[in-house]
Amino acid sequence: MQRLSGKVALVTGGVRGIGRGIAELFAAEGAAVTAVDVLDPAGSAGSTGGVGQADADGTAAGSLEFGRLDVTDEAGWARTVAAVEERHGGLDILVNNAGVGSYEAIHELAQDEWNRVLGVNQTGVFLGMRAAIPALRRSGGGSVINISSIYGAAAVPGSLAYQATKGAVLSMTRNAAITYAGENIRANAVLPGWIRTPMTEAQTREFNDTVIASTPMGRGADPRDIAYGCVYLASDESSYVTGTDLVIDGGFLAR
Ligand code: NAP
């Protein structure tokens, strides 16, 4: 029995990096997954399982489809959620994963950059939850997973806008958890440590080495390590878990 059999999931920033890892593992666990991104899915598109196929035990296999959505686009969110409901008959899981890095300290941070980062990392999460909650209600409940960061809980020098947004994601997740708890809609945050993705590959070697050196396990991890935690939060195994922070960071925050 797959852990997400029969569930319908929407994952943002799902063409590559952590979002891709989540989308692929969700599909492998039986979910019908729509992965949306600003990136053109052409060339990145693939599928895990197959629509309508079945496993040896008769369980319906998962599926993975790609679509376009800029998470700052309010109208785009409405279209995306409607399309998922129409195609799959409902929505059970939203993963707000799309995010952008930002590295400037307060004194060097331009307001345009501040606005850009808040737009994607914070407003995008708000718009996603707002668009999805009516659909989750129609499904009789569901699971929202918001990808924060170790930098939502701990400060390091610089990266003001990024840390501000990732802290806000924790607050917004708790707010959603207690606001909708009575409607069987759960909301939890995931705090990854250093994960090997295009985002971290684009960072300076010095930045990456500093984070990994501060990680008690002495290494980074792969998108799959985050995806396994998300499968738990998306599945009925976590039916009593809401408003929590799942830290997956090799011990970074335990120091
Ligand atoms: P990534 O490699 O850059 O992948 C993120 C994906 O989201 C990219 O395809 C990106 O497209 C897309 N995206 C950016 N802006 C978007 C928008 N407005 N609407 C829709 N999609 C958009 O990043 P990642 O490392 O996988 O990170 C995923 C999430 O985990 C982010 O929220 C990040 O803050 C968080 N996180 C990552 C790490 C880590 O070590 N990697 C650690 C803690 C938290 P573009 O490439 O065109 O921007």
Coordinates of C-alpha atoms and ligand atoms in Angstrom, one line a residue:
M1 CA 0.0 0.0 0.0
Q2 CA 1.5 3.3 -1.1
R3 CA 1.4 6.1 1.5
L4 CA -0.3 8.7 -0.6
S5 CA -2.7 6.5 -2.6
G6 CA -5.7 8.3 -3.9
K7 CA -4.5 11.7 -2.9
V8 CA -4.2 14.7 -5.2
A9 CA -1.2 17.0 -4.6
L10 CA 0.0 20.4 -6.0
V11 CA 3.7 21.3 -5.6
T12 CA 5.1 24.7 -6.4
G13 CA 8.6 25.2 -7.7
G14 CA 8.4 21.6 -8.8
V15 CA 10.5 21.5 -12.0
R16 CA 13.8 21.1 -10.2
G17 CA 15.5 21.0 -6.8
I18 CA 13.6 20.1 -3.6
G19 CA 10.2 20.6 -5.3
R20 CA 11.1 18.1 -8.0
G21 CA 12.2 15.6 -5.4
I22 CA 8.9 16.0 -3.5
A23 CA 6.8 15.7 -6.6
E24 CA 8.6 12.6 -7.7
L25 CA 8.4 10.9 -4.3
F26 CA 4.7 11.8 -3.9
A27 CA 3.9 10.2 -7.3
A28 CA 5.9 7.2 -6.4
E29 CA 3.8 6.9 -3.2
G30 CA 0.6 6.9 -5.2
A31 CA -0.4 10.6 -5.4
A32 CA -1.7 12.4 -8.5
V33 CA 0.8 15.2 -8.5
T34 CA 0.8 18.5 -10.4
A35 CA 4.1 20.3 -10.2
V36 CA 4.1 23.9 -11.2
D37 CA 6.9 26.3 -11.7
V38 CA 8.0 29.5 -13.5
L39 CA 10.4 27.3 -15.5
D40 CA 9.3 25.8 -18.7
P41 CA 8.7 22.1 -17.8
A42 CA 9.6 21.2 -21.4
G43 CA 12.8 19.2 -21.2
S44 CA 12.4 18.7 -17.5
A45 CA 9.1 16.9 -17.8
G46 CA 9.0 13.3 -16.8
S47 CA 6.6 11.0 -15.0
T48 CA 6.8 8.6 -12.2
G49 CA 4.2 5.8 -12.3
G50 CA 1.6 6.6 -14.9
V51 CA -1.9 7.9 -14.9
G52 CA -4.4 5.0 -14.6
Q53 CA -1.8 2.3 -14.1
A54 CA -1.9 -0.1 -11.2
D55 CA 0.6 -1.8 -9.0
A56 CA 0.9 -5.5 -8.5
D57 CA -1.3 -5.2 -5.4
G58 CA -4.0 -3.4 -7.4
T59 CA -3.3 0.0 -5.9
A60 CA -3.7 2.9 -8.4
A61 CA -0.3 4.2 -9.4
G62 CA 0.6 7.8 -8.9
S63 CA 1.2 10.3 -11.7
L64 CA 3.2 13.5 -12.2
E65 CA 2.3 16.3 -14.5
F66 CA 3.9 19.7 -15.0
G67 CA 2.4 23.1 -15.4
R68 CA 3.3 26.8 -15.3
L69 CA 2.6 29.0 -12.3
D70 CA 4.3 32.0 -11.0
V71 CA 3.3 31.9 -7.3
T72 CA 3.1 35.7 -7.2
D73 CA 0.2 35.6 -9.7
E74 CA -3.1 35.7 -7.9
A75 CA -5.2 34.9 -11.0
G76 CA -2.8 32.1 -11.9
W77 CA -3.4 30.4 -8.6
A78 CA -7.1 30.4 -9.1
R79 CA -6.7 28.9 -12.6
T80 CA -4.2 26.3 -11.3
V81 CA -6.3 25.1 -8.4
A82 CA -9.5 24.9 -10.6
A83 CA -7.6 22.9 -13.2
V84 CA -6.3 20.4 -10.6
E85 CA -9.8 20.0 -9.2
E86 CA -11.3 19.5 -12.6
R87 CA -8.7 17.0 -13.7
H88 CA -8.3 15.0 -10.5
G89 CA -11.7 15.6 -8.8
G90 CA -10.3 17.5 -5.8
L91 CA -7.2 18.6 -4.0
D92 CA -5.7 17.0 -0.8
I93 CA -2.2 18.3 -0.5
L94 CA -0.5 21.7 -1.2
V95 CA 3.2 22.1 -1.0
N96 CA 4.3 25.7 -1.0
N97 CA 7.9 25.0 -2.0
A98 CA 8.8 27.7 -4.6
G99 CA 11.4 30.1 -3.2
V100 CA 14.3 32.4 -4.2
G101 CA 17.5 33.0 -2.4
S102 CA 18.8 36.4 -1.3
Y103 CA 22.0 37.2 0.4
E104 CA 22.4 40.9 1.2
A105 CA 22.7 42.3 4.7
I106 CA 20.3 45.1 5.8
H107 CA 22.7 48.0 4.9
E108 CA 23.2 46.7 1.3
L109 CA 19.6 45.5 0.6
A110 CA 17.7 47.4 -2.1
Q111 CA 14.0 47.8 -1.7
D112 CA 13.4 46.1 -5.1
E113 CA 15.2 43.0 -3.9
W114 CA 13.3 43.0 -0.6
N115 CA 10.0 43.2 -2.5
R116 CA 11.0 40.5 -5.0
V117 CA 11.9 38.1 -2.2
L118 CA 8.9 38.8 -0.1
G119 CA 6.7 38.4 -3.3
V120 CA 7.8 34.9 -4.0
N121 CA 8.7 33.5 -0.5
Q122 CA 6.0 35.1 1.6
T123 CA 3.2 36.5 -0.6
G124 CA 3.4 33.3 -2.8
V125 CA 2.8 31.2 0.3
F126 CA -0.2 33.4 1.3
L127 CA -1.7 33.2 -2.2
G128 CA -1.2 29.5 -2.3
M129 CA -2.9 28.8 1.0
R130 CA -5.7 31.2 0.1
A131 CA -6.3 29.6 -3.2
A132 CA -6.1 26.0 -1.9
I133 CA -8.1 26.2 1.3
P134 CA -11.6 26.3 -0.4
A135 CA -10.5 23.3 -2.4
L136 CA -9.2 21.4 0.6
R137 CA -12.6 22.2 2.3
R138 CA -14.4 20.7 -0.6
S139 CA -12.2 17.6 -0.2
G140 CA -13.2 17.3 3.5
G141 CA -9.7 18.4 4.7
G142 CA -6.1 18.1 3.6
S143 CA -2.5 18.9 4.3
V144 CA -0.6 22.1 3.6
I145 CA 3.2 21.9 3.7
N146 CA 5.1 25.1 3.6
I147 CA 8.9 24.9 3.0
S148 CA 10.7 27.3 5.3
S149 CA 14.4 26.9 6.2
I150 CA 16.8 26.6 9.1
Y151 CA 17.1 30.4 8.5
G152 CA 13.5 30.8 9.4
A153 CA 14.5 29.8 13.0
A154 CA 18.2 30.9 13.3
A155 CA 19.9 34.0 12.2
V156 CA 23.2 34.1 10.3
P157 CA 24.9 37.3 9.0
G158 CA 23.4 38.8 5.9
S159 CA 20.4 37.3 3.9
L160 CA 17.9 39.7 5.6
A161 CA 15.1 39.3 3.1
Y162 CA 15.4 35.5 2.9
Q163 CA 15.5 35.1 6.7
A164 CA 12.5 37.5 7.1
T165 CA 10.4 35.5 4.7
K166 CA 11.3 32.1 6.1
G167 CA 10.4 33.2 9.6
A168 CA 7.2 34.6 8.2
V169 CA 6.4 31.2 6.7
L170 CA 6.6 29.6 10.1
S171 CA 4.2 32.2 11.6
M172 CA 1.8 31.8 8.6
T173 CA 1.9 28.1 8.9
R174 CA 1.0 28.2 12.6
N175 CA -1.8 30.7 11.9
A176 CA -3.2 28.4 9.2
A177 CA -2.9 25.4 11.5
I178 CA -5.0 26.8 14.3
T179 CA -7.5 28.7 12.0
Y180 CA -8.4 25.5 10.1
A181 CA -7.8 22.8 12.6
G182 CA -11.5 22.2 13.1
E183 CA -11.9 21.6 9.4
N184 CA -9.4 18.8 9.2
I185 CA -7.0 21.0 7.3
R186 CA -3.5 20.6 8.7
A187 CA -0.6 23.0 8.1
N188 CA 3.0 22.2 8.9
A189 CA 6.4 23.7 8.0
V190 CA 9.5 22.0 6.9
L191 CA 12.9 23.5 7.7
P192 CA 15.6 22.1 5.4
G193 CA 19.3 22.5 6.2
W194 CA 21.8 22.6 3.3
I195 CA 20.3 20.6 0.3
R196 CA 22.1 20.1 -3.0
T197 CA 19.9 21.9 -5.6
P198 CA 20.4 24.5 -8.3
M199 CA 19.8 27.1 -5.7
T200 CA 22.7 26.0 -3.5
E201 CA 24.8 25.2 -6.6
A202 CA 24.5 28.9 -7.6
Q203 CA 25.8 30.1 -4.2
T204 CA 29.5 30.8 -3.6
R205 CA 31.7 27.9 -2.5
E206 CA 32.5 29.9 0.7
F207 CA 28.9 30.3 1.6
N208 CA 28.2 26.6 1.1
D209 CA 31.3 25.5 3.0
T210 CA 30.3 27.7 5.9
V211 CA 26.9 26.2 6.2
I212 CA 28.1 22.6 5.9
A213 CA 30.9 23.3 8.4
S214 CA 28.2 24.5 10.8
T215 CA 26.2 21.3 10.3
P216 CA 27.0 18.7 13.0
M217 CA 26.7 15.8 10.6
G218 CA 29.3 17.6 8.4
R219 CA 27.5 17.2 5.1
G220 CA 24.6 18.4 3.1
A221 CA 21.7 16.3 1.8
D222 CA 19.6 15.7 -1.3
P223 CA 16.0 16.7 -2.2
R224 CA 14.9 13.2 -1.3
D225 CA 15.8 13.7 2.3
I226 CA 13.2 16.6 2.4
A227 CA 10.7 14.7 0.3
Y228 CA 10.6 11.8 2.8
G229 CA 9.5 14.2 5.6
C230 CA 6.9 15.7 3.3
V231 CA 5.4 12.3 2.5
Y232 CA 4.9 11.9 6.2
L233 CA 3.2 15.3 6.6
A234 CA 1.1 14.7 3.5
S235 CA -0.1 11.3 4.5
D236 CA -2.7 10.2 7.0
E237 CA 0.2 8.9 9.2
S238 CA 0.4 12.5 10.4
S239 CA -3.3 13.0 10.9
Y240 CA -2.8 14.5 14.4
V241 CA 0.1 16.7 13.4
T242 CA -0.6 20.3 12.7
G243 CA 1.2 23.6 13.4
T244 CA 4.6 21.9 13.8
D245 CA 8.0 22.5 12.4
L246 CA 9.8 19.5 10.9
V247 CA 13.5 20.2 10.9
I248 CA 15.6 18.2 8.5
D249 CA 19.0 19.7 8.8
G250 CA 21.8 17.3 9.9
G251 CA 21.7 18.8 13.4
F252 CA 22.2 22.5 12.4
L253 CA 19.5 23.9 14.7
A254 CA 20.4 21.6 17.6
R255 CA 23.7 23.4 18.2
Ligands
NAP1 P1 15.8 25.9 -6.6 O1 16.8 24.8 -6.9 O2 16.0 27.3 -7.0 O3 14.3 25.4 -7.1 C1 13.2 26.2 -6.9 C2 12.3 26.2 -8.0 O4 11.2 27.2 -7.8 C3 13.0 26.7 -9.3 O5 12.6 25.9 -10.4 C4 12.6 28.1 -9.4 O6 12.7 28.7 -10.7 C5 11.2 28.0 -8.9 N1 10.6 29.4 -8.7 C6 11.2 30.5 -8.3 N2 10.4 31.5 -8.2 C7 9.2 31.0 -8.5 C8 7.9 31.6 -8.6 N3 7.7 32.9 -8.4 N4 6.8 30.8 -8.9 C9 7.0 29.5 -9.2 N5 8.2 28.9 -9.1 C10 9.3 29.6 -8.8 O7 15.5 25.9 -5.0 P2 15.6 24.7 -3.9 O8 16.9 24.7 -3.3 O9 15.0 23.5 -4.5 O10 14.6 25.4 -2.8 C11 13.2 25.0 -2.7 C12 12.6 25.6 -1.5 O11 13.4 25.1 -0.4 C13 12.8 27.1 -1.4 O12 11.6 27.6 -0.8 C14 14.0 27.3 -0.6 O13 14.0 28.6 0.1 C15 13.9 26.2 0.4 N6 15.1 25.8 1.0 C16 16.2 25.3 0.3 C17 17.4 24.9 0.9 C18 18.5 24.4 0.2 O14 19.6 24.2 0.8 N7 18.4 24.1 -1.1 C19 17.5 25.0 2.3 C20 16.4 25.5 3.0 C21 15.2 25.9 2.4 P3 14.0 29.6 -11.0 O15 15.1 28.7 -11.0 O16 13.7 30.2 -12.4 O17 14.0 30.6 -9.9

